């Protein structure tokens, strides 16, 4: 299994980026609950035939869809070792929890947070942002909110209109409601308009609401834009509002020697959510929340139950436990793949991946700019390029969406789509450490060939 997995990863370039799972294969997975043992060999055979060839494709160097990490063999091996221990990181006194604490200290160091900052690994930034909302709520209303609920407290949160939709979902899932999130307009560079933010906060205070949270974005999902984090930090300090940053992929820019200044101000946030499974290439899933004040983090989640009693001696020692820092009790050993990735490659090589992706994005943007029939749709702040085919008869939105689906189905490249100023964009998010200039060329040539085919020339 190990040999074949490594061979498979070595041979990615010779494979299509993505192959749609044929109906017969889907059907082959459907079977009644197995009563008799089928054996490991049979299960593995089915994995080889029915599962492995039809995965997402995000390991492939020509995969540019959404914002996916590519993973590494190191991460894969760490997953195997972690599984061999079958550790439960909800709590108790053992080495795997010390590994997670080390990962959190490294995350704090990367972000410029104090060494005593608190944090926990979670599935992804969606969950990390939700934890950020809950901690901010606890800070604003006090821990009593956990008993009596938010009721009609009139809390209001603010993010830019370009913030990821999981912020709105976090408001929904925490019971604050999506109406309590004000989406602030962006400037031309896709960054939150700070005058509009100040206006919205002032208006809400006048109307008797309680502004409690500003979410800055370091790397918007559509274009990679970065809010002015320093000025947001000033604003939040002046108004005593919790300052949370969604740095899902962008937080890793802190490791880039040439671009880290773009994130100035993130070190002043009250909390930051980000992913190790995107730009840091750790296999899914590995999100992270870091909170400056460990006491308020714990106050938002810690609870006691007789069967989870902490002790000073024995295996029940080692408080606080990770279950005091988030919603999960039983938790896997995500920390090992993060720890091994950071130790194996070091922050220099991880930072070099960030720079390489951004350089490829600049290369793609330049090529789009000089190619007739293509149009760049947004400034390229980091690693995301939004463009489209123009100068073709017919509906451009439909055409560009079809070109993307054509490329995916042909297995040539996998960009995705978004809407920029109301029009459909071909969106290339360059995250993969395996991608090269030749892969960017392959994407562009694929787009142009598909455009010619649709135009019938
Ligand atoms: C990917 C992303 C998220 C969501 O993160 P998950 O790990 O998928 O939950 C949130 N915000 C931004 C800016 C993202 O790019």
Short mmCIF file of C-alpha atoms and ligand atoms in Angstrom, two decimals:
data_model
loop_
_atom_site.label_atom_id
_atom_site.label_comp_id
_atom_site.label_asym_id
_atom_site.label_seq_id
_atom_site.Cartn_x
_atom_site.Cartn_y
_atom_site.Cartn_z
CA UNK A 1 0.00 0.00 0.00
CA UNK A 2 2.78 2.40 0.93
CA UNK A 3 4.77 1.68 -2.24
CA UNK A 4 1.74 2.16 -4.43
CA UNK A 5 0.71 5.36 -2.68
CA UNK A 6 4.17 6.83 -3.22
CA UNK A 7 4.24 5.65 -6.85
CA UNK A 8 0.83 7.21 -7.37
CA UNK A 9 2.01 10.58 -6.04
CA UNK A 10 5.24 10.38 -8.08
CA UNK A 11 3.23 9.77 -11.22
CA UNK A 12 0.69 12.57 -10.81
CA UNK A 13 1.93 14.50 -13.84
CA UNK A 14 1.15 11.64 -16.17
CA UNK A 15 -2.43 11.43 -14.90
CA UNK A 16 -5.46 13.59 -15.68
CA UNK A 17 -6.05 16.26 -13.04
CA UNK A 18 -9.52 14.89 -12.37
CA UNK A 19 -11.54 11.99 -13.73
CA UNK A 20 -15.25 11.99 -13.15
CA UNK A 21 -16.30 8.86 -11.33
CA UNK A 22 -18.17 6.62 -13.80
CA UNK A 23 -21.66 5.54 -12.84
CA UNK A 24 -20.62 1.88 -12.72
CA UNK A 25 -17.93 2.69 -10.15
CA UNK A 26 -20.36 4.66 -8.02
CA UNK A 27 -22.69 1.72 -8.21
CA UNK A 28 -19.91 -0.65 -7.24
CA UNK A 29 -19.50 1.20 -3.94
CA UNK A 30 -23.11 0.65 -3.02
CA UNK A 31 -23.50 -2.59 -1.14
CA UNK A 32 -25.43 -3.82 1.83
CA UNK A 33 -23.77 -3.70 5.25
CA UNK A 34 -21.18 -6.48 4.93
CA UNK A 35 -21.96 -9.32 7.28
CA UNK A 36 -19.17 -11.68 6.29
CA UNK A 37 -15.54 -10.54 6.34
CA UNK A 38 -14.34 -9.65 2.85
CA UNK A 39 -10.74 -9.25 3.95
CA UNK A 40 -8.22 -6.45 3.64
CA UNK A 41 -6.99 -7.53 0.20
CA UNK A 42 -10.47 -7.23 -1.29
CA UNK A 43 -11.07 -3.87 0.38
CA UNK A 44 -7.74 -2.58 -0.90
CA UNK A 45 -8.47 -3.82 -4.42
CA UNK A 46 -11.67 -1.85 -4.38
CA UNK A 47 -9.83 1.24 -3.13
CA UNK A 48 -7.40 0.96 -6.04
CA UNK A 49 -10.07 0.48 -8.68
CA UNK A 50 -12.97 2.51 -7.41
CA UNK A 51 -11.66 5.25 -5.15
CA UNK A 52 -8.11 6.35 -5.86
CA UNK A 53 -8.50 7.18 -9.57
CA UNK A 54 -11.51 9.43 -8.93
CA UNK A 55 -10.30 11.71 -6.14
CA UNK A 56 -10.52 15.52 -6.32
CA UNK A 57 -7.18 16.03 -8.00
CA UNK A 58 -5.84 18.70 -5.65
CA UNK A 59 -2.51 16.88 -5.42
CA UNK A 60 -1.98 17.50 -9.15
CA UNK A 61 0.19 20.46 -10.19
CA UNK A 62 -2.45 21.70 -12.66
CA UNK A 63 -5.16 21.87 -9.98
CA UNK A 64 -6.05 25.52 -9.35
CA UNK A 65 -9.62 25.23 -8.11
CA UNK A 66 -10.95 26.80 -4.94
CA UNK A 67 -8.07 27.09 -2.43
CA UNK A 68 -6.84 23.55 -1.94
CA UNK A 69 -3.58 22.36 -0.42
CA UNK A 70 -1.69 19.63 -2.25
CA UNK A 71 -0.41 17.59 0.68
CA UNK A 72 3.00 15.94 0.95
CA UNK A 73 4.36 12.44 1.41
CA UNK A 74 5.72 13.60 4.77
CA UNK A 75 2.20 14.49 5.84
CA UNK A 76 0.96 11.15 4.58
CA UNK A 77 3.51 9.27 6.67
CA UNK A 78 2.69 11.37 9.72
CA UNK A 79 -0.96 10.42 9.29
CA UNK A 80 0.04 6.78 9.32
CA UNK A 81 2.13 7.19 12.47
CA UNK A 82 -0.64 9.18 14.18
CA UNK A 83 -3.13 6.46 13.35
CA UNK A 84 -0.74 3.86 14.75
CA UNK A 85 -1.03 5.55 18.18
CA UNK A 86 -4.78 6.07 17.92
CA UNK A 87 -4.40 8.94 20.38
CA UNK A 88 -7.40 10.88 21.67
CA UNK A 89 -6.42 14.51 22.12
CA UNK A 90 -9.52 15.65 23.96
CA UNK A 91 -7.49 15.66 27.15
CA UNK A 92 -5.40 13.76 29.70
CA UNK A 93 -1.66 13.76 30.23
CA UNK A 94 0.32 12.40 27.25
CA UNK A 95 2.91 13.31 24.64
CA UNK A 96 0.55 13.82 21.67
CA UNK A 97 -1.05 16.76 23.53
CA UNK A 98 2.41 18.23 24.11
CA UNK A 99 2.94 18.04 20.34
CA UNK A 100 -0.26 20.00 19.77
CA UNK A 101 0.81 22.60 22.35
CA UNK A 102 4.11 22.94 20.49
CA UNK A 103 2.29 23.43 17.20
CA UNK A 104 0.17 26.16 18.80
CA UNK A 105 3.30 27.89 20.16
CA UNK A 106 4.76 27.80 16.65
CA UNK A 107 1.54 29.20 15.22
CA UNK A 108 1.66 32.02 17.79
CA UNK A 109 5.29 32.71 16.89
CA UNK A 110 4.46 32.78 13.18
CA UNK A 111 1.66 35.28 13.81
CA UNK A 112 3.70 37.47 16.16
CA UNK A 113 1.45 36.59 19.10
CA UNK A 114 2.70 36.28 22.70
CA UNK A 115 4.15 32.87 23.59
CA UNK A 116 1.39 32.37 26.15
CA UNK A 117 -1.36 32.63 23.52
CA UNK A 118 -3.86 29.82 23.49
CA UNK A 119 -5.07 27.76 20.58
CA UNK A 120 -6.39 24.49 19.29
CA UNK A 121 -6.40 22.54 16.04
CA UNK A 122 -9.78 22.01 14.42
CA UNK A 123 -11.13 20.71 11.12
CA UNK A 124 -10.66 23.96 9.24
CA UNK A 125 -10.95 27.72 9.24
CA UNK A 126 -14.76 27.53 9.16
CA UNK A 127 -14.70 25.93 12.61
CA UNK A 128 -11.86 28.18 13.76
CA UNK A 129 -13.85 31.28 12.78
CA UNK A 130 -16.86 29.96 14.66
CA UNK A 131 -14.70 29.55 17.76
CA UNK A 132 -13.50 33.14 17.22
CA UNK A 133 -17.12 34.35 17.20
CA UNK A 134 -17.88 32.44 20.41
CA UNK A 135 -14.81 33.75 22.24
CA UNK A 136 -15.60 37.34 21.14
CA UNK A 137 -19.17 36.90 22.35
CA UNK A 138 -17.94 35.65 25.74
CA UNK A 139 -15.54 38.59 26.01
CA UNK A 140 -18.36 41.04 25.29
CA UNK A 141 -21.14 39.57 27.45
CA UNK A 142 -19.11 37.68 30.07
CA UNK A 143 -19.09 33.92 30.71
CA UNK A 144 -22.66 34.14 32.05
CA UNK A 145 -23.79 34.20 28.40
CA UNK A 146 -23.11 30.48 28.37
CA UNK A 147 -25.96 29.97 30.84
CA UNK A 148 -28.49 32.57 29.85
CA UNK A 149 -27.77 32.78 26.11
CA UNK A 150 -27.45 35.88 23.94
CA UNK A 151 -31.16 36.70 24.09
CA UNK A 152 -31.83 40.22 22.82
CA UNK A 153 -28.32 41.47 23.57
CA UNK A 154 -28.17 43.18 20.18
CA UNK A 155 -24.65 42.07 19.33
CA UNK A 156 -23.37 43.22 15.94
CA UNK A 157 -20.37 41.94 13.99
CA UNK A 158 -18.64 43.41 10.93
CA UNK A 159 -16.68 41.95 8.05
CA UNK A 160 -16.06 43.05 4.49
CA UNK A 161 -18.48 41.98 1.80
CA UNK A 162 -15.63 39.85 0.43
CA UNK A 163 -15.30 37.84 3.66
CA UNK A 164 -15.75 34.09 3.38
CA UNK A 165 -19.29 32.87 3.76
CA UNK A 166 -18.31 30.78 6.80
CA UNK A 167 -18.33 34.02 8.87
CA UNK A 168 -22.00 34.40 8.12
CA UNK A 169 -22.53 30.71 8.84
CA UNK A 170 -20.74 31.09 12.16
CA UNK A 171 -23.18 33.86 13.09
CA UNK A 172 -26.02 31.55 12.12
CA UNK A 173 -24.71 28.50 13.98
CA UNK A 174 -23.86 30.43 17.15
CA UNK A 175 -27.42 31.72 17.37
CA UNK A 176 -26.44 35.34 16.79
CA UNK A 177 -28.09 35.28 13.40
CA UNK A 178 -26.76 36.31 10.02
CA UNK A 179 -28.61 39.65 10.24
CA UNK A 180 -26.26 40.56 13.09
CA UNK A 181 -23.34 40.51 10.64
CA UNK A 182 -22.86 43.77 8.74
CA UNK A 183 -21.16 43.28 5.40
CA UNK A 184 -19.06 46.37 4.76
CA UNK A 185 -18.37 47.49 1.19
CA UNK A 186 -14.91 47.00 -0.32
CA UNK A 187 -12.64 49.40 -2.15
CA UNK A 188 -11.33 48.72 -5.66
CA UNK A 189 -8.61 46.48 -4.28
CA UNK A 190 -11.19 44.28 -2.54
CA UNK A 191 -10.34 45.57 0.95
CA UNK A 192 -12.80 46.64 3.61
CA UNK A 193 -13.74 50.33 3.29
CA UNK A 194 -12.76 51.66 6.70
CA UNK A 195 -14.89 54.80 6.48
CA UNK A 196 -17.92 52.62 5.76
CA UNK A 197 -17.00 50.44 8.75
CA UNK A 198 -16.80 53.46 11.07
CA UNK A 199 -20.14 54.68 9.78
CA UNK A 200 -21.84 51.33 10.28
CA UNK A 201 -20.51 50.97 13.82
CA UNK A 202 -21.56 54.52 14.74
CA UNK A 203 -25.02 53.96 13.31
CA UNK A 204 -25.44 50.69 15.20
CA UNK A 205 -24.37 52.31 18.48
CA UNK A 206 -26.90 55.10 17.87
CA UNK A 207 -29.56 52.50 17.26
CA UNK A 208 -28.80 50.76 20.55
CA UNK A 209 -26.87 47.78 19.19
CA UNK A 210 -23.63 46.46 20.64
CA UNK A 211 -20.72 46.13 18.19
CA UNK A 212 -18.63 43.24 19.52
CA UNK A 213 -16.56 41.84 16.67
CA UNK A 214 -14.72 42.96 13.55
CA UNK A 215 -13.48 40.21 11.26
CA UNK A 216 -10.60 41.26 9.04
CA UNK A 217 -9.66 39.06 6.12
CA UNK A 218 -6.03 38.33 5.28
CA UNK A 219 -6.47 36.87 1.79
CA UNK A 220 -10.03 36.94 0.52
CA UNK A 221 -11.22 33.77 -1.11
CA UNK A 222 -12.20 35.51 -4.36
CA UNK A 223 -9.14 37.61 -5.10
CA UNK A 224 -6.61 37.24 -2.26
CA UNK A 225 -7.15 40.84 -1.10
CA UNK A 226 -5.87 41.72 2.38
CA UNK A 227 -7.72 44.16 4.62
CA UNK A 228 -5.69 46.95 6.22
CA UNK A 229 -5.06 44.99 9.40
CA UNK A 230 -3.13 47.74 11.20
CA UNK A 231 -5.89 50.26 10.79
CA UNK A 232 -8.50 47.67 11.73
CA UNK A 233 -6.48 46.96 14.88
CA UNK A 234 -6.43 50.70 15.68
CA UNK A 235 -10.16 50.95 15.10
CA UNK A 236 -10.98 47.95 17.26
CA UNK A 237 -8.70 49.15 20.06
CA UNK A 238 -10.36 52.58 20.03
CA UNK A 239 -13.86 51.07 20.15
CA UNK A 240 -13.07 48.11 22.41
CA UNK A 241 -14.25 45.65 19.80
CA UNK A 242 -12.78 42.15 19.43
CA UNK A 243 -10.52 41.98 16.38
CA UNK A 244 -10.50 38.59 14.70
CA UNK A 245 -8.62 37.82 11.48
CA UNK A 246 -9.61 35.16 8.97
CA UNK A 247 -6.25 34.23 7.48
CA UNK A 248 -7.34 30.86 6.14
CA UNK A 249 -4.57 30.70 3.56
CA UNK A 250 -3.14 34.22 3.83
CA UNK A 251 -1.72 33.81 7.35
CA UNK A 252 1.07 31.75 5.81
CA UNK A 253 2.31 34.92 4.07
CA UNK A 254 3.96 35.62 7.43
CA UNK A 255 6.56 33.04 6.35
CA UNK A 256 7.40 34.83 3.12
CA UNK A 257 10.45 37.06 3.58
CA UNK A 258 9.42 39.34 0.70
CA UNK A 259 5.67 39.61 1.31
CA UNK A 260 5.19 39.31 5.06
CA UNK A 261 4.76 43.09 5.39
CA UNK A 262 1.38 42.71 3.66
CA UNK A 263 0.08 41.20 6.91
CA UNK A 264 1.31 43.93 9.23
CA UNK A 265 -1.22 44.34 12.02
CA UNK A 266 -2.19 40.66 12.23
CA UNK A 267 0.06 40.43 15.31
CA UNK A 268 -2.33 42.85 17.05
CA UNK A 269 -5.45 40.75 16.50
CA UNK A 270 -7.30 39.21 19.45
CA UNK A 271 -7.67 35.96 17.53
CA UNK A 272 -6.65 34.49 14.19
CA UNK A 273 -8.13 31.56 12.30
CA UNK A 274 -6.13 29.83 9.58
CA UNK A 275 -5.51 26.52 7.89
CA UNK A 276 -2.44 24.32 7.80
CA UNK A 277 -4.16 22.29 5.05
CA UNK A 278 -3.98 25.04 2.43
CA UNK A 279 -0.65 26.81 1.82
CA UNK A 280 1.24 24.85 4.49
CA UNK A 281 0.48 21.66 2.50
CA UNK A 282 -0.49 19.59 5.55
CA UNK A 283 -2.96 16.87 4.51
CA UNK A 284 -6.64 17.47 5.28
CA UNK A 285 -7.88 18.36 7.72
CA UNK A 286 -5.93 20.85 9.82
CA UNK A 287 -7.38 24.22 10.79
CA UNK A 288 -6.18 26.35 13.68
CA UNK A 289 -7.47 29.06 16.01
CA UNK A 290 -5.06 31.13 18.08
CA UNK A 291 -6.39 33.43 20.82
CA UNK A 292 -4.19 36.10 22.41
CA UNK A 293 -5.71 35.83 25.88
CA UNK A 294 -5.69 32.22 27.11
CA UNK A 295 -8.08 32.96 29.98
CA UNK A 296 -10.85 34.33 27.80
CA UNK A 297 -10.37 31.45 25.36
CA UNK A 298 -10.87 28.95 28.17
CA UNK A 299 -13.75 30.94 29.66
CA UNK A 300 -15.64 30.41 26.40
CA UNK A 301 -15.46 26.61 26.45
CA UNK A 302 -14.19 25.04 29.68
CA UNK A 303 -16.71 23.01 31.61
CA UNK A 304 -16.66 20.31 34.21
CA UNK A 305 -18.19 16.87 34.31
CA UNK A 306 -17.54 14.19 36.90
CA UNK A 307 -16.41 11.66 34.33
CA UNK A 308 -13.89 14.20 32.96
CA UNK A 309 -12.42 15.20 36.32
CA UNK A 310 -8.92 16.74 36.10
CA UNK A 311 -6.36 15.73 38.64
CA UNK A 312 -2.89 16.73 39.68
CA UNK A 313 -1.67 13.13 39.49
CA UNK A 314 -1.94 10.32 37.01
CA UNK A 315 -3.31 10.29 33.49
CA UNK A 316 -6.08 12.75 34.42
CA UNK A 317 -3.46 15.52 34.90
CA UNK A 318 -2.20 18.01 32.37
CA UNK A 319 -5.03 20.58 32.52
CA UNK A 320 -6.08 22.63 30.67
CA UNK A 321 -7.14 20.12 28.12
CA UNK A 322 -7.90 20.83 24.45
CA UNK A 323 -11.58 20.08 25.13
CA UNK A 324 -11.54 23.31 27.20
CA UNK A 325 -10.72 25.28 24.07
CA UNK A 326 -13.33 24.24 21.53
CA UNK A 327 -16.46 22.20 20.98
CA UNK A 328 -14.84 18.79 20.47
CA UNK A 329 -14.22 16.21 23.16
CA UNK A 330 -12.69 13.26 21.32
CA UNK A 331 -10.13 14.59 18.87
CA UNK A 332 -7.54 12.92 16.66
CA UNK A 333 -3.82 13.53 16.48
CA UNK A 334 -3.91 16.22 13.73
CA UNK A 335 -0.98 17.88 15.42
CA UNK A 336 1.54 15.23 14.34
CA UNK A 337 1.24 15.92 10.60
CA UNK A 338 1.55 19.66 11.26
CA UNK A 339 4.53 19.19 13.57
CA UNK A 340 6.27 16.84 11.13
CA UNK A 341 5.65 19.12 8.17
CA UNK A 342 7.08 22.15 9.96
CA UNK A 343 10.08 20.23 11.31
CA UNK A 344 10.85 18.49 8.02
CA UNK A 345 10.65 21.56 5.80
CA UNK A 346 11.19 24.46 8.18
CA UNK A 347 9.53 27.82 7.79
CA UNK A 348 11.97 28.89 5.06
CA UNK A 349 10.81 26.23 2.65
CA UNK A 350 7.17 26.75 3.53
CA UNK A 351 7.67 30.48 2.97
CA UNK A 352 9.35 29.71 -0.35
CA UNK A 353 6.22 27.82 -1.43
CA UNK A 354 4.16 30.92 -0.66
CA UNK A 355 6.50 33.10 -2.71
CA UNK A 356 6.59 30.60 -5.56
CA UNK A 357 2.77 30.53 -5.73
CA UNK A 358 2.61 34.33 -5.75
CA UNK A 359 5.28 34.50 -8.46
CA UNK A 360 3.29 32.05 -10.59
CA UNK A 361 0.18 34.18 -10.06
CA UNK A 362 2.07 37.26 -11.30
CA UNK A 363 3.26 35.26 -14.31
CA UNK A 364 -0.30 34.17 -15.10
CA UNK A 365 -1.61 37.73 -14.66
CA UNK A 366 1.07 39.09 -17.02
CA UNK A 367 0.29 36.46 -19.64
CA UNK A 368 -3.45 37.19 -19.38
CA UNK A 369 -2.76 40.91 -19.76
CA UNK A 370 -0.84 40.47 -23.02
CA UNK A 371 -3.07 37.82 -24.58
CA UNK A 372 -5.75 39.03 -26.99
CA UNK A 373 -9.18 37.72 -26.07
CA UNK A 374 -8.46 37.51 -22.34
CA UNK A 375 -9.24 40.02 -19.61
CA UNK A 376 -7.93 40.27 -16.05
CA UNK A 377 -10.86 40.86 -13.67
CA UNK A 378 -9.19 41.75 -10.37
CA UNK A 379 -5.82 42.94 -9.11
CA UNK A 380 -3.55 40.08 -8.06
CA UNK A 381 -2.58 40.70 -4.44
CA UNK A 382 -1.26 37.22 -3.69
CA UNK A 383 -1.88 33.90 -5.39
CA UNK A 384 -5.35 34.21 -6.93
CA UNK A 385 -5.92 35.25 -10.54
CA UNK A 386 -9.43 35.99 -11.84
CA UNK A 387 -9.77 36.42 -15.57
CA UNK A 388 -12.10 35.57 -18.42
CA UNK A 389 -12.38 35.02 -22.12
CA UNK A 390 -13.85 37.99 -24.01
CA UNK A 391 -14.36 38.91 -27.66
CA UNK A 392 -16.52 35.86 -28.38
CA UNK A 393 -20.14 36.03 -29.50
CA UNK A 394 -22.77 34.89 -27.05
CA UNK A 395 -23.17 35.03 -23.31
CA UNK A 396 -19.72 35.40 -21.72
CA UNK A 397 -20.84 34.07 -18.33
CA UNK A 398 -22.05 30.82 -19.83
CA UNK A 399 -19.01 30.55 -22.06
CA UNK A 400 -16.48 31.02 -19.27
CA UNK A 401 -18.27 28.58 -16.98
CA UNK A 402 -18.28 26.03 -19.80
CA UNK A 403 -14.60 26.52 -20.49
CA UNK A 404 -13.84 25.75 -16.85
CA UNK A 405 -15.99 22.61 -16.94
CA UNK A 406 -14.35 21.59 -20.26
CA UNK A 407 -10.88 21.82 -18.74
CA UNK A 408 -11.91 19.88 -15.66
CA UNK A 409 -13.63 17.14 -17.63
CA UNK A 410 -10.72 16.79 -20.03
CA UNK A 411 -8.40 16.47 -17.03
CA UNK A 412 -6.17 19.23 -18.46
CA UNK A 413 -6.37 21.66 -15.56
CA UNK A 414 -8.80 22.44 -12.78
CA UNK A 415 -9.50 26.13 -12.21
CA UNK A 416 -12.84 27.04 -10.63
CA UNK A 417 -15.21 29.96 -11.13
CA UNK A 418 -16.42 32.89 -9.11
CA UNK A 419 -18.20 36.16 -9.82
CA UNK A 420 -16.26 39.43 -9.89
CA UNK A 421 -18.36 42.60 -10.18
CA UNK A 422 -21.27 40.48 -11.34
CA UNK A 423 -19.51 38.56 -14.12
CA UNK A 424 -18.33 34.96 -14.14
CA UNK A 425 -14.57 34.70 -13.74
CA UNK A 426 -12.18 31.84 -14.35
CA UNK A 427 -10.41 31.69 -11.01
CA UNK A 428 -6.99 30.16 -10.52
CA UNK A 429 -5.94 29.87 -6.88
CA UNK A 430 -2.30 28.83 -6.94
CA UNK A 431 -1.50 26.96 -3.74
CA UNK A 432 0.21 23.77 -4.87
CA UNK A 433 3.93 23.37 -4.15
CA UNK A 434 4.18 21.12 -7.24
CA UNK A 435 2.89 23.71 -9.74
CA UNK A 436 5.36 25.21 -12.22
CA UNK A 437 5.35 27.78 -15.03
CA UNK A 438 4.60 24.92 -17.44
CA UNK A 439 1.40 24.17 -15.51
CA UNK A 440 0.33 27.80 -15.84
CA UNK A 441 1.02 27.56 -19.59
CA UNK A 442 -1.03 24.38 -19.74
CA UNK A 443 -3.95 26.17 -18.05
CA UNK A 444 -3.79 29.16 -20.42
CA UNK A 445 -3.41 27.07 -23.54
CA UNK A 446 -6.33 24.94 -22.40
CA UNK A 447 -8.50 28.01 -21.87
CA UNK A 448 -7.63 29.45 -25.28
CA UNK A 449 -8.19 26.12 -27.07
CA UNK A 450 -11.57 25.70 -25.39
CA UNK A 451 -12.49 29.28 -26.30
CA UNK A 452 -11.62 28.62 -29.95
CA UNK A 453 -13.70 25.47 -29.92
CA UNK A 454 -16.71 27.30 -28.52
CA UNK A 455 -16.27 30.08 -31.06
CA UNK A 456 -16.14 27.46 -33.81
CA UNK A 457 -12.76 28.56 -35.16
C1 LIG B 1 -10.83 28.27 2.74
C2 LIG B 1 -11.29 29.49 3.45
C3 LIG B 1 -12.12 29.40 4.55
C4 LIG B 1 -12.74 28.11 5.00
O1 LIG B 1 -11.76 27.27 5.50
P1 LIG B 1 -12.04 25.70 5.62
O2 LIG B 1 -10.73 25.17 6.06
O3 LIG B 1 -12.43 25.24 4.25
O4 LIG B 1 -13.12 25.53 6.61
C5 LIG B 1 -12.43 30.56 5.23
N1 LIG B 1 -11.93 31.75 4.84
C6 LIG B 1 -11.13 31.88 3.77
C7 LIG B 1 -10.61 33.23 3.40
C8 LIG B 1 -10.78 30.74 3.03
O5 LIG B 1 -9.98 30.85 1.97
#
